[in-house]
Short mmCIF file of C-alpha atoms in Angstrom, two decimals:
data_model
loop_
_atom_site.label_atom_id
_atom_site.label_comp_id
_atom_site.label_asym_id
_atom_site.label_seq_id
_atom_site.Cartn_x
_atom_site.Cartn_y
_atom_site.Cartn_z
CA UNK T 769 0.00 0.00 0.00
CA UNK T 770 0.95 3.47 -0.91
CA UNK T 771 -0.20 7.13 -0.50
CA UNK T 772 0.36 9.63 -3.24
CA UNK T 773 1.04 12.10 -0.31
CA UNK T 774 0.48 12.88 3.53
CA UNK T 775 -3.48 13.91 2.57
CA UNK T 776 -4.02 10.87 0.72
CA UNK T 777 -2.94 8.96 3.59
CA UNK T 778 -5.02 10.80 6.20
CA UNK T 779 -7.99 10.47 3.99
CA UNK T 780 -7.42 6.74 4.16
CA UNK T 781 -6.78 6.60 7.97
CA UNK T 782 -10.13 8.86 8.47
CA UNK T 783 -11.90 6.25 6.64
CA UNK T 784 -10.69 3.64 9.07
CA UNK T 785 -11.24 5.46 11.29
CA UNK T 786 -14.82 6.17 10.70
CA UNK T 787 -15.66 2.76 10.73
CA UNK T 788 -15.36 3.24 14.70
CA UNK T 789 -17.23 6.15 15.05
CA UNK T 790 -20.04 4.54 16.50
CA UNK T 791 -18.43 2.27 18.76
CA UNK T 792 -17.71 4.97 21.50
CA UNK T 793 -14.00 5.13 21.23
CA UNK T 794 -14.46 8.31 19.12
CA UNK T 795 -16.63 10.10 22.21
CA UNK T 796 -15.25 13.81 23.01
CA UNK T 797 -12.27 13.21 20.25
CA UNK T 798 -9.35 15.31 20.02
CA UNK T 799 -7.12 14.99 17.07
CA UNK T 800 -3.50 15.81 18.03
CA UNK T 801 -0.75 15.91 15.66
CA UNK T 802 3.02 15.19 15.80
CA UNK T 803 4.65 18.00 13.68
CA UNK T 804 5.46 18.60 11.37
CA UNK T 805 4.60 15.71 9.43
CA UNK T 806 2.27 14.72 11.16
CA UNK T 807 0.05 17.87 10.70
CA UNK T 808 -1.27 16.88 7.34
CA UNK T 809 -2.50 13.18 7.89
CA UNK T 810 -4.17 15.06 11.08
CA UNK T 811 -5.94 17.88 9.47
CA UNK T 812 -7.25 15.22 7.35
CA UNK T 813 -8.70 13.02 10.25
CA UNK T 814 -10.10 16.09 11.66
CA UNK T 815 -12.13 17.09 8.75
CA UNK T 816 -13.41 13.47 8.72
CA UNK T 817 -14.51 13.50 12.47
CA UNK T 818 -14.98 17.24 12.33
CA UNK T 819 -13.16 17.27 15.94
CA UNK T 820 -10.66 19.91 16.57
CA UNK T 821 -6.74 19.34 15.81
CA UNK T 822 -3.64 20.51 17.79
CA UNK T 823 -0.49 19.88 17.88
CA UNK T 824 2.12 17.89 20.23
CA UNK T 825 5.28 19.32 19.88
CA UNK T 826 7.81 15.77 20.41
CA UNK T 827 11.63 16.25 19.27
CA UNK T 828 14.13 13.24 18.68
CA UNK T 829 17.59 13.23 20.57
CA UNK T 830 19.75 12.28 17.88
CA UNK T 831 23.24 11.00 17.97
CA UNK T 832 25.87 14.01 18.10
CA UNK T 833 27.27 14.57 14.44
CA UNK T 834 24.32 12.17 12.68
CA UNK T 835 21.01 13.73 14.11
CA UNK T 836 18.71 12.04 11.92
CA UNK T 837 19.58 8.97 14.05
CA UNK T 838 17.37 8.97 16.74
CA UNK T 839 18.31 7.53 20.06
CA UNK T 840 15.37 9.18 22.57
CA UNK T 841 12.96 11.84 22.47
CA UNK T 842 11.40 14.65 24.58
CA UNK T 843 7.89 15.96 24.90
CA UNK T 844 6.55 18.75 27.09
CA UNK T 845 8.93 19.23 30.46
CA UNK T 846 9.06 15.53 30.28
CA UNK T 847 12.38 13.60 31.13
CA UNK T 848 14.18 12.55 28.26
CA UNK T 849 12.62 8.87 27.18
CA UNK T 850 15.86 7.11 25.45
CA UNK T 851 15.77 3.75 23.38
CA UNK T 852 18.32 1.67 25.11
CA UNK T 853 19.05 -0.74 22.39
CA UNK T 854 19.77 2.54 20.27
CA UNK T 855 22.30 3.66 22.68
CA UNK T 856 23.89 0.51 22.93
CA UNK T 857 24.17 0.34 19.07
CA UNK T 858 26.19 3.70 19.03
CA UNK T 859 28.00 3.22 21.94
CA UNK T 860 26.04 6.29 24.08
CA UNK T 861 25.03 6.69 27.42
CA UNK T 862 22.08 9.21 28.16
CA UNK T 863 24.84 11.45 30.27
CA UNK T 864 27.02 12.22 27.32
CA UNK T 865 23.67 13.86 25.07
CA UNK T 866 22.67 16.26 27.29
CA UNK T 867 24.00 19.16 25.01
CA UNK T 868 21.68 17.67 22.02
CA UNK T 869 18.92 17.22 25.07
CA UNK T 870 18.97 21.24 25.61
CA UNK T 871 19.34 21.89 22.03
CA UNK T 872 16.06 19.90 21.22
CA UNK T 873 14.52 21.32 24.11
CA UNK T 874 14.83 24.68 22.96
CA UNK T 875 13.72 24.00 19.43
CA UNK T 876 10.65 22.14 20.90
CA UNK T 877 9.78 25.61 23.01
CA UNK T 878 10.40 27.12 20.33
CA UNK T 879 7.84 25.65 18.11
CA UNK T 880 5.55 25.50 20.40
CA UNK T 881 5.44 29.40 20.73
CA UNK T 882 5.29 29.45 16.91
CA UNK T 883 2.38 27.02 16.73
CA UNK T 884 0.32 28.14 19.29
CA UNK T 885 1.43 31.72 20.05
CA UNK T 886 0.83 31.70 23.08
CA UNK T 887 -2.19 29.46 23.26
CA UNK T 888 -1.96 26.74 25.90
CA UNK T 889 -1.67 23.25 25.62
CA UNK T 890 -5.54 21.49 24.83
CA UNK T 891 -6.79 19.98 28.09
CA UNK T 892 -6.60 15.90 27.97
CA UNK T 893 -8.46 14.71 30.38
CA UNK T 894 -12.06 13.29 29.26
CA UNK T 895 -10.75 13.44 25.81
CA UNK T 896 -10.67 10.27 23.47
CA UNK T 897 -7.24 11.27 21.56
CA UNK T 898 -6.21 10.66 18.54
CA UNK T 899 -2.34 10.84 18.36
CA UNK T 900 -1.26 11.13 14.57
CA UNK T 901 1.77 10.87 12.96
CA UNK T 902 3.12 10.30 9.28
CA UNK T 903 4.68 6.89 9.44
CA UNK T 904 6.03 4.71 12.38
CA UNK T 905 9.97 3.79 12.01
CA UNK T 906 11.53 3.53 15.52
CA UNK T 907 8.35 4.42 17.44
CA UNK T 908 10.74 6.67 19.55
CA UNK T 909 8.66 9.95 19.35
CA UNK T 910 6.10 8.03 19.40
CA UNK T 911 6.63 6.26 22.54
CA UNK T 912 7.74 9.72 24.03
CA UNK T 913 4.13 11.03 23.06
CA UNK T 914 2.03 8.29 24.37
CA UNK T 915 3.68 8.65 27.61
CA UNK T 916 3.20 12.29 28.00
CA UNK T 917 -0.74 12.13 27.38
CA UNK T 918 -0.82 8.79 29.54
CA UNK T 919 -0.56 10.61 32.66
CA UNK T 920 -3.06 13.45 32.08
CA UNK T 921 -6.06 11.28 31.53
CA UNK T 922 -7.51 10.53 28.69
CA UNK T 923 -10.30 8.74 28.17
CA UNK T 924 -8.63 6.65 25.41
CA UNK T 925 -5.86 6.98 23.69
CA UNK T 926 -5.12 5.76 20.32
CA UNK T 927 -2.03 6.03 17.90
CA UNK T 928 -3.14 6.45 14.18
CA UNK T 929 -0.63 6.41 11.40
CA UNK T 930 -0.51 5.53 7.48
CA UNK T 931 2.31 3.15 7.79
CA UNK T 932 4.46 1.67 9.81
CA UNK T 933 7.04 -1.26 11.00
CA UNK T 934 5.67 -4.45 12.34
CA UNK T 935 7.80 -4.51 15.85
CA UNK T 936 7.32 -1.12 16.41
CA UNK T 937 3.48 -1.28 16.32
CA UNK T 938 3.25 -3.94 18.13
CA UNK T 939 5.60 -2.12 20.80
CA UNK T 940 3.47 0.55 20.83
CA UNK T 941 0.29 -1.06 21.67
CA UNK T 942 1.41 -1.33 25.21
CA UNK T 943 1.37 2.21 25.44
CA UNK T 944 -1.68 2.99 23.95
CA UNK T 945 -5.07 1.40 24.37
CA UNK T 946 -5.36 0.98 20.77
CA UNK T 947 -2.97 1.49 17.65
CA UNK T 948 -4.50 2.16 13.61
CA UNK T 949 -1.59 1.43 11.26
CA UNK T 950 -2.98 0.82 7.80
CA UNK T 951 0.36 -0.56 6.40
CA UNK T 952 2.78 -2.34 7.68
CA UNK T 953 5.50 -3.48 5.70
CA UNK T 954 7.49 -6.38 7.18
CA UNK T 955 11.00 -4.33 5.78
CA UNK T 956 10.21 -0.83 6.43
CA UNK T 957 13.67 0.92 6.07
CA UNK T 958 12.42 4.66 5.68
CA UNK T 959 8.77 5.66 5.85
CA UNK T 960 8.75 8.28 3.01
CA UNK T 961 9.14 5.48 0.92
CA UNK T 962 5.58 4.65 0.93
CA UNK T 963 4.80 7.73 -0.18
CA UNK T 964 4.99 9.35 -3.93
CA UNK T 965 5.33 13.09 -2.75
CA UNK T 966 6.90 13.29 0.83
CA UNK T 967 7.79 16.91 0.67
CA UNK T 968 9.21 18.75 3.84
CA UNK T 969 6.03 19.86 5.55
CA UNK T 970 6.64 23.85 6.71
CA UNK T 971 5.99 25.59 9.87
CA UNK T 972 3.56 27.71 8.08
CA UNK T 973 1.89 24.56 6.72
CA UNK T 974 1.16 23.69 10.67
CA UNK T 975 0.06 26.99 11.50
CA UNK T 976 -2.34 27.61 8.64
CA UNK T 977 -3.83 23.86 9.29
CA UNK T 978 -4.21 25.01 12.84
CA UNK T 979 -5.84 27.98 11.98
CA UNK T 980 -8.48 25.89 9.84
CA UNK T 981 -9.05 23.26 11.83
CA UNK T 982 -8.70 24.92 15.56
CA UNK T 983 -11.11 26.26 17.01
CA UNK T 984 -9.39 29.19 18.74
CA UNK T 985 -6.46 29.45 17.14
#
């Protein structure tokens, strides 16, 4: 299975997803997004349920000099969550990446700010969320996410992506009551490439989906 591009692959995830709409795990939904890829398949599902989207802003610790290699993640004022077996792979211990911890930590404030300006965080509690991202390599973001919503409540919590690797789904499902991955390739070495356009998604692009699809923002 492919998608031609992120809104093709929220518009097939909505329509999953809308199969459960009267089941009750969609009660009181809340669509959040993990950008900035993330934003697109979201707005999508948001249309569909015509629930309100917002963001969580996640950022991956990468590995000093080769930052697209993820080792841990942060969300919120959250600890630093770090994938052991990644570590041990790159011969790291979480004391010697506290430089790239602070430097992700002010990026994620920093995006925040942008994205919400100045709007605060949507309450969880009560809320059946809908946790969306663009594709599911190492499930370290991920992971990170589902942890920081965990403890504020909701009244479900599911993790909804296009595609994504067999052992990291199935990872995930112990942090979330419930995981929608529509593909789930049993190599998956890179997830833009199961999609035709995977285009850098722009801060702008967030904001103006926010704008749309938020009711306040």
């Amino acid at each position: 299975m492919r998608f031609r591009n992120r809104r093709h692959a929220g518009q097939e995830l909505a329509a999953r997803l809308l199969e459960r709409a009267d089941s009750g795990d969609l009660a009181n939904v809340l669509v959040l997004a993990l950008p900035r890829g993330g934003v697109p398949v979201g707005a999508e599902i948001a249309r569909a349920l015509k629930a309100p989207l917002d963001v969580l802003v996640v950022r991956k610790i990468g590995v000093p000099g080769a930052p697209e290699i993820g080792v841990g993640a942060i969300a919120g004022e959250d600890p630093p969550l770090f994938d052991p077996v990644g570590l041990a792979a790159m011969h790291l211990s979480e004391d010697k990446l506290g430089s790239e911890v602070a430097r992700e930590r002010t990026e994620l404030h920093r995006r925040e700010y942008l994205y919400r300006a100045g709007r605060p965080a949507p309450p969880v509690a009560g809320h059946s969320v809908l946790l969306v991202d663009d594709g599911l390599a190492t499930g370290v973001t991920a992971r990170a996410a589902l942890r920081h919503l965990r403890v504020r409540d909701p009244l479900r919590l599911t993790l909804a992506a296009p595609v994504g690797s067999p052992r990291v789904v199935a990872a995930l499902r112990e942090e979330a009551d419930d995981v929608v991955c529509l593909h789930q390739p049993s190599h998956l070495r890179s997830v833009g490439e199961w999609y035709d356009d995977f285009a850098q998604v722009s801060d702008q692009d967030v904001i103006a989906a926010l704008r749309e699809l938020h009711p306040t923002a």
